[in-house]
Amino acid sequence: TLVTHIHNKLLEDPNTFDHVFWITVSQDFSIHKLQNDIAKMVDLDLSNVDGQKKRAAKLAQALLRRKQSVLILDDVWNHFLLEKVGIPLRVNGCKLILTARSLDLCRRMSCQVKIKVEPLSAEEAWNLFSEKLGHEIALIPELKDITRAVAKECA
């Protein structure tokens, strides 16, 4: 996906950010689980910290100590307040990238920059698919219907 490419580019260039963290949020979201996932990434033990607010404060401190960092929250399905998790807002050096299926969700979460990724056209999907699979394999007559059907799903 596009965000995977961004993540990899950030890791390749050590001069842009010191820390790049990736968390997949998914549908089974809870603030507690997200706090634990981020805490693991930043080597923070929250096991003895009670209460969502205290956990959020500890997490925010840990993230702020890591200057020049990027936190990628992938596959966000539900609106939540970043402060409740402990994700600092509008702080120099600490950036957040969020992926969601809903542009409305991005608006509700006050994303500053929103990029809508459009699906590929059928031709673009076929070109990408055959490039990745290998043009000679994609054009084998016995596989043509199957490869075209798979590429169509990408459009």
mmCIF file with all atom_site columns, N, CA and C in Angstrom, residues 3-45:
data_model
loop_
_atom_site.group_PDB
_atom_site.id
_atom_site.type_symbol
_atom_site.label_atom_id
_atom_site.label_alt_id
_atom_site.label_comp_id
_atom_site.label_asym_id
_atom_site.label_entity_id
_atom_site.label_seq_id
_atom_site.pdbx_PDB_ins_code
_atom_site.Cartn_x
_atom_site.Cartn_y
_atom_site.Cartn_z
_atom_site.occupancy
_atom_site.B_iso_or_equiv
_atom_site.pdbx_formal_charge
_atom_site.auth_seq_id
_atom_site.auth_comp_id
_atom_site.auth_asym_id
_atom_site.auth_atom_id
_atom_site.pdbx_PDB_model_num
ATOM 1   N N  . VAL A 1 3  ? 0.950   3.688  2.175  1.00 0.00 ? 3  VAL A N  1
ATOM 2   C CA . VAL A 1 3  ? 1.552   4.004  3.476  1.00 0.00 ? 3  VAL A CA 1
ATOM 3   C C  . VAL A 1 3  ? 2.731   3.075  3.783  1.00 0.00 ? 3  VAL A C  1
ATOM 4   N N  . THR A 1 4  ? 2.699   1.857  3.275  1.00 0.00 ? 4  THR A N  1
ATOM 5   C CA . THR A 1 4  ? 3.851   0.962  3.430  1.00 0.00 ? 4  THR A CA 1
ATOM 6   C C  . THR A 1 4  ? 5.057   1.547  2.708  1.00 0.00 ? 4  THR A C  1
ATOM 7   N N  . HIS A 1 5  ? 4.815   2.068  1.524  1.00 0.00 ? 5  HIS A N  1
ATOM 8   C CA . HIS A 1 5  ? 5.887   2.705  0.749  1.00 0.00 ? 5  HIS A CA 1
ATOM 9   C C  . HIS A 1 5  ? 6.445   3.914  1.511  1.00 0.00 ? 5  HIS A C  1
ATOM 10  N N  . ILE A 1 6  ? 5.565   4.730  2.068  1.00 0.00 ? 6  ILE A N  1
ATOM 11  C CA . ILE A 1 6  ? 5.999   5.900  2.851  1.00 0.00 ? 6  ILE A CA 1
ATOM 12  C C  . ILE A 1 6  ? 6.821   5.448  4.049  1.00 0.00 ? 6  ILE A C  1
ATOM 13  N N  . HIS A 1 7  ? 6.341   4.451  4.765  1.00 0.00 ? 7  HIS A N  1
ATOM 14  C CA . HIS A 1 7  ? 7.040   3.904  5.924  1.00 0.00 ? 7  HIS A CA 1
ATOM 15  C C  . HIS A 1 7  ? 8.452   3.462  5.543  1.00 0.00 ? 7  HIS A C  1
ATOM 16  N N  . ASN A 1 8  ? 8.548   2.706  4.461  1.00 0.00 ? 8  ASN A N  1
ATOM 17  C CA . ASN A 1 8  ? 9.853   2.202  4.028  1.00 0.00 ? 8  ASN A CA 1
ATOM 18  C C  . ASN A 1 8  ? 10.789  3.329  3.615  1.00 0.00 ? 8  ASN A C  1
ATOM 19  N N  . LYS A 1 9  ? 10.263  4.343  2.940  1.00 0.00 ? 9  LYS A N  1
ATOM 20  C CA . LYS A 1 9  ? 11.089  5.490  2.543  1.00 0.00 ? 9  LYS A CA 1
ATOM 21  C C  . LYS A 1 9  ? 11.599  6.234  3.776  1.00 0.00 ? 9  LYS A C  1
ATOM 22  N N  . LEU A 1 10 ? 10.753  6.389  4.785  1.00 0.00 ? 10 LEU A N  1
ATOM 23  C CA . LEU A 1 10 ? 11.179  7.060  6.018  1.00 0.00 ? 10 LEU A CA 1
ATOM 24  C C  . LEU A 1 10 ? 12.292  6.275  6.706  1.00 0.00 ? 10 LEU A C  1
ATOM 25  N N  . LEU A 1 11 ? 12.198  4.962  6.679  1.00 0.00 ? 11 LEU A N  1
ATOM 26  C CA . LEU A 1 11 ? 13.236  4.127  7.293  1.00 0.00 ? 11 LEU A CA 1
ATOM 27  C C  . LEU A 1 11 ? 14.543  4.174  6.505  1.00 0.00 ? 11 LEU A C  1
ATOM 28  N N  . GLU A 1 12 ? 14.437  4.308  5.191  1.00 0.00 ? 12 GLU A N  1
ATOM 29  C CA . GLU A 1 12 ? 15.632  4.339  4.337  1.00 0.00 ? 12 GLU A CA 1
ATOM 30  C C  . GLU A 1 12 ? 16.465  5.596  4.536  1.00 0.00 ? 12 GLU A C  1
ATOM 31  N N  . ASP A 1 13 ? 15.808  6.709  4.865  1.00 0.00 ? 13 ASP A N  1
ATOM 32  C CA . ASP A 1 13 ? 16.516  7.984  4.990  1.00 0.00 ? 13 ASP A CA 1
ATOM 33  C C  . ASP A 1 13 ? 16.634  8.359  6.461  1.00 0.00 ? 13 ASP A C  1
ATOM 34  N N  . PRO A 1 14 ? 17.758  8.040  7.102  1.00 0.00 ? 14 PRO A N  1
ATOM 35  C CA . PRO A 1 14 ? 17.911  8.302  8.535  1.00 0.00 ? 14 PRO A CA 1
ATOM 36  C C  . PRO A 1 14 ? 18.008  9.790  8.875  1.00 0.00 ? 14 PRO A C  1
ATOM 37  N N  . ASN A 1 15 ? 18.113  10.644 7.879  1.00 0.00 ? 15 ASN A N  1
ATOM 38  C CA . ASN A 1 15 ? 18.224  12.081 8.141  1.00 0.00 ? 15 ASN A CA 1
ATOM 39  C C  . ASN A 1 15 ? 16.878  12.762 8.334  1.00 0.00 ? 15 ASN A C  1
ATOM 40  N N  . THR A 1 16 ? 15.773  12.086 8.008  1.00 0.00 ? 16 THR A N  1
ATOM 41  C CA . THR A 1 16 ? 14.471  12.732 8.143  1.00 0.00 ? 16 THR A CA 1
ATOM 42  C C  . THR A 1 16 ? 13.895  12.565 9.545  1.00 0.00 ? 16 THR A C  1
ATOM 43  N N  . PHE A 1 17 ? 13.779  11.333 10.016 1.00 0.00 ? 17 PHE A N  1
ATOM 44  C CA . PHE A 1 17 ? 13.210  11.079 11.338 1.00 0.00 ? 17 PHE A CA 1
ATOM 45  C C  . PHE A 1 17 ? 14.061  10.051 12.071 1.00 0.00 ? 17 PHE A C  1
ATOM 46  N N  . ASP A 1 18 ? 14.192  10.254 13.376 1.00 0.00 ? 18 ASP A N  1
ATOM 47  C CA . ASP A 1 18 ? 14.970  9.326  14.194 1.00 0.00 ? 18 ASP A CA 1
ATOM 48  C C  . ASP A 1 18 ? 14.200  8.042  14.496 1.00 0.00 ? 18 ASP A C  1
ATOM 49  N N  . HIS A 1 19 ? 12.886  8.176  14.629 1.00 0.00 ? 19 HIS A N  1
ATOM 50  C CA . HIS A 1 19 ? 12.048  7.030  15.001 1.00 0.00 ? 19 HIS A CA 1
ATOM 51  C C  . HIS A 1 19 ? 10.825  6.989  14.093 1.00 0.00 ? 19 HIS A C  1
ATOM 52  N N  . VAL A 1 20 ? 10.512  5.807  13.588 1.00 0.00 ? 20 VAL A N  1
ATOM 53  C CA . VAL A 1 20 ? 9.307   5.596  12.787 1.00 0.00 ? 20 VAL A CA 1
ATOM 54  C C  . VAL A 1 20 ? 8.572   4.410  13.403 1.00 0.00 ? 20 VAL A C  1
ATOM 55  N N  . PHE A 1 21 ? 7.372   4.669  13.888 1.00 0.00 ? 21 PHE A N  1
ATOM 56  C CA . PHE A 1 21 ? 6.576   3.635  14.559 1.00 0.00 ? 21 PHE A CA 1
ATOM 57  C C  . PHE A 1 21 ? 5.335   3.331  13.726 1.00 0.00 ? 21 PHE A C  1
ATOM 58  N N  . TRP A 1 22 ? 4.982   2.069  13.614 1.00 0.00 ? 22 TRP A N  1
ATOM 59  C CA . TRP A 1 22 ? 3.819   1.633  12.834 1.00 0.00 ? 22 TRP A CA 1
ATOM 60  C C  . TRP A 1 22 ? 2.910   0.808  13.737 1.00 0.00 ? 22 TRP A C  1
ATOM 61  N N  . ILE A 1 23 ? 1.654   1.217  13.821 1.00 0.00 ? 23 ILE A N  1
ATOM 62  C CA . ILE A 1 23 ? 0.650   0.473  14.589 1.00 0.00 ? 23 ILE A CA 1
ATOM 63  C C  . ILE A 1 23 ? -0.548  0.226  13.677 1.00 0.00 ? 23 ILE A C  1
ATOM 64  N N  . THR A 1 24 ? -0.991  -1.018 13.577 1.00 0.00 ? 24 THR A N  1
ATOM 65  C CA . THR A 1 24 ? -2.229  -1.323 12.865 1.00 0.00 ? 24 THR A CA 1
ATOM 66  C C  . THR A 1 24 ? -3.354  -1.306 13.888 1.00 0.00 ? 24 THR A C  1
ATOM 67  N N  . VAL A 1 25 ? -4.324  -0.429 13.668 1.00 0.00 ? 25 VAL A N  1
ATOM 68  C CA . VAL A 1 25 ? -5.381  -0.205 14.656 1.00 0.00 ? 25 VAL A CA 1
ATOM 69  C C  . VAL A 1 25 ? -6.529  -1.195 14.471 1.00 0.00 ? 25 VAL A C  1
ATOM 70  N N  . SER A 1 26 ? -7.099  -1.310 13.288 1.00 0.00 ? 26 SER A N  1
ATOM 71  C CA . SER A 1 26 ? -8.155  -2.259 12.915 1.00 0.00 ? 26 SER A CA 1
ATOM 72  C C  . SER A 1 26 ? -9.488  -2.000 13.609 1.00 0.00 ? 26 SER A C  1
ATOM 73  N N  . GLN A 1 27 ? -10.442 -2.884 13.313 1.00 0.00 ? 27 GLN A N  1
ATOM 74  C CA . GLN A 1 27 ? -11.803 -2.721 13.819 1.00 0.00 ? 27 GLN A CA 1
ATOM 75  C C  . GLN A 1 27 ? -11.935 -3.037 15.304 1.00 0.00 ? 27 GLN A C  1
ATOM 76  N N  . ASP A 1 28 ? -11.105 -3.915 15.830 1.00 0.00 ? 28 ASP A N  1
ATOM 77  C CA . ASP A 1 28 ? -11.215 -4.290 17.246 1.00 0.00 ? 28 ASP A CA 1
ATOM 78  C C  . ASP A 1 28 ? -10.493 -3.286 18.143 1.00 0.00 ? 28 ASP A C  1
ATOM 79  N N  . PHE A 1 29 ? -10.653 -2.021 17.827 1.00 0.00 ? 29 PHE A N  1
ATOM 80  C CA . PHE A 1 29 ? -9.971  -0.922 18.500 1.00 0.00 ? 29 PHE A CA 1
ATOM 81  C C  . PHE A 1 29 ? -10.448 -0.737 19.942 1.00 0.00 ? 29 PHE A C  1
ATOM 82  N N  . SER A 1 30 ? -9.493  -0.452 20.806 1.00 0.00 ? 30 SER A N  1
ATOM 83  C CA . SER A 1 30 ? -9.799  0.075  22.138 1.00 0.00 ? 30 SER A CA 1
ATOM 84  C C  . SER A 1 30 ? -8.643  0.995  22.510 1.00 0.00 ? 30 SER A C  1
ATOM 85  N N  . ILE A 1 31 ? -8.936  2.018  23.278 1.00 0.00 ? 31 ILE A N  1
ATOM 86  C CA . ILE A 1 31 ? -7.888  2.954  23.682 1.00 0.00 ? 31 ILE A CA 1
ATOM 87  C C  . ILE A 1 31 ? -6.816  2.213  24.475 1.00 0.00 ? 31 ILE A C  1
ATOM 88  N N  . HIS A 1 32 ? -7.221  1.330  25.360 1.00 0.00 ? 32 HIS A N  1
ATOM 89  C CA . HIS A 1 32 ? -6.280  0.570  26.184 1.00 0.00 ? 32 HIS A CA 1
ATOM 90  C C  . HIS A 1 32 ? -5.327  -0.252 25.311 1.00 0.00 ? 32 HIS A C  1
ATOM 91  N N  . LYS A 1 33 ? -5.877  -0.956 24.323 1.00 0.00 ? 33 LYS A N  1
ATOM 92  C CA . LYS A 1 33 ? -5.048  -1.773 23.432 1.00 0.00 ? 33 LYS A CA 1
ATOM 93  C C  . LYS A 1 33 ? -4.098  -0.893 22.621 1.00 0.00 ? 33 LYS A C  1
ATOM 94  N N  . LEU A 1 34 ? -4.599  0.232  22.108 1.00 0.00 ? 34 LEU A N  1
ATOM 95  C CA . LEU A 1 34 ? -3.744  1.128  21.328 1.00 0.00 ? 34 LEU A CA 1
ATOM 96  C C  . LEU A 1 34 ? -2.628  1.694  22.196 1.00 0.00 ? 34 LEU A C  1
ATOM 97  N N  . GLN A 1 35 ? -2.947  2.053  23.436 1.00 0.00 ? 35 GLN A N  1
ATOM 98  C CA . GLN A 1 35 ? -1.909  2.528  24.356 1.00 0.00 ? 35 GLN A CA 1
ATOM 99  C C  . GLN A 1 35 ? -0.838  1.456  24.554 1.00 0.00 ? 35 GLN A C  1
ATOM 100 N N  . ASN A 1 36 ? -1.261  0.220  24.749 1.00 0.00 ? 36 ASN A N  1
ATOM 101 C CA . ASN A 1 36 ? -0.296  -0.875 24.935 1.00 0.00 ? 36 ASN A CA 1
ATOM 102 C C  . ASN A 1 36 ? 0.564   -1.088 23.694 1.00 0.00 ? 36 ASN A C  1
ATOM 103 N N  . ASP A 1 37 ? -0.064  -1.026 22.527 1.00 0.00 ? 37 ASP A N  1
ATOM 104 C CA . ASP A 1 37 ? 0.684   -1.225 21.278 1.00 0.00 ? 37 ASP A CA 1
ATOM 105 C C  . ASP A 1 37 ? 1.738   -0.141 21.083 1.00 0.00 ? 37 ASP A C  1
ATOM 106 N N  . ILE A 1 38 ? 1.366   1.106  21.343 1.00 0.00 ? 38 ILE A N  1
ATOM 107 C CA . ILE A 1 38 ? 2.323   2.205  21.190 1.00 0.00 ? 38 ILE A CA 1
ATOM 108 C C  . ILE A 1 38 ? 3.409   2.098  22.254 1.00 0.00 ? 38 ILE A C  1
ATOM 109 N N  . ALA A 1 39 ? 3.019   1.758  23.478 1.00 0.00 ? 39 ALA A N  1
ATOM 110 C CA . ALA A 1 39 ? 3.990   1.626  24.573 1.00 0.00 ? 39 ALA A CA 1
ATOM 111 C C  . ALA A 1 39 ? 5.069   0.597  24.226 1.00 0.00 ? 39 ALA A C  1
ATOM 112 N N  . LYS A 1 40 ? 4.664   -0.524 23.634 1.00 0.00 ? 40 LYS A N  1
ATOM 113 C CA . LYS A 1 40 ? 5.648   -1.537 23.216 1.00 0.00 ? 40 LYS A CA 1
ATOM 114 C C  . LYS A 1 40 ? 6.635   -0.952 22.215 1.00 0.00 ? 40 LYS A C  1
ATOM 115 N N  . MET A 1 41 ? 6.124   -0.157 21.296 1.00 0.00 ? 41 MET A N  1
ATOM 116 C CA . MET A 1 41 ? 6.988   0.428  20.257 1.00 0.00 ? 41 MET A CA 1
ATOM 117 C C  . MET A 1 41 ? 8.023   1.391  20.835 1.00 0.00 ? 41 MET A C  1
ATOM 118 N N  . VAL A 1 42 ? 7.644   2.087  21.903 1.00 0.00 ? 42 VAL A N  1
ATOM 119 C CA . VAL A 1 42 ? 8.557   3.092  22.478 1.00 0.00 ? 42 VAL A CA 1
ATOM 120 C C  . VAL A 1 42 ? 9.249   2.573  23.737 1.00 0.00 ? 42 VAL A C  1
ATOM 121 N N  . ASP A 1 43 ? 9.190   1.258  23.957 1.00 0.00 ? 43 ASP A N  1
ATOM 122 C CA . ASP A 1 43 ? 9.829   0.621  25.118 1.00 0.00 ? 43 ASP A CA 1
ATOM 123 C C  . ASP A 1 43 ? 9.367   1.225  26.439 1.00 0.00 ? 43 ASP A C  1
ATOM 124 N N  . LEU A 1 44 ? 8.066   1.347  26.588 1.00 0.00 ? 44 LEU A N  1
ATOM 125 C CA . LEU A 1 44 ? 7.475   1.888  27.807 1.00 0.00 ? 44 LEU A CA 1
ATOM 126 C C  . LEU A 1 44 ? 6.615   0.813  28.454 1.00 0.00 ? 44 LEU A C  1
ATOM 127 N N  . ASP A 1 45 ? 6.820   0.593  29.744 1.00 0.00 ? 45 ASP A N  1
ATOM 128 C CA . ASP A 1 45 ? 6.036   -0.394 30.484 1.00 0.00 ? 45 ASP A CA 1
ATOM 129 C C  . ASP A 1 45 ? 4.861   0.309  31.158 1.00 0.00 ? 45 ASP A C  1
#
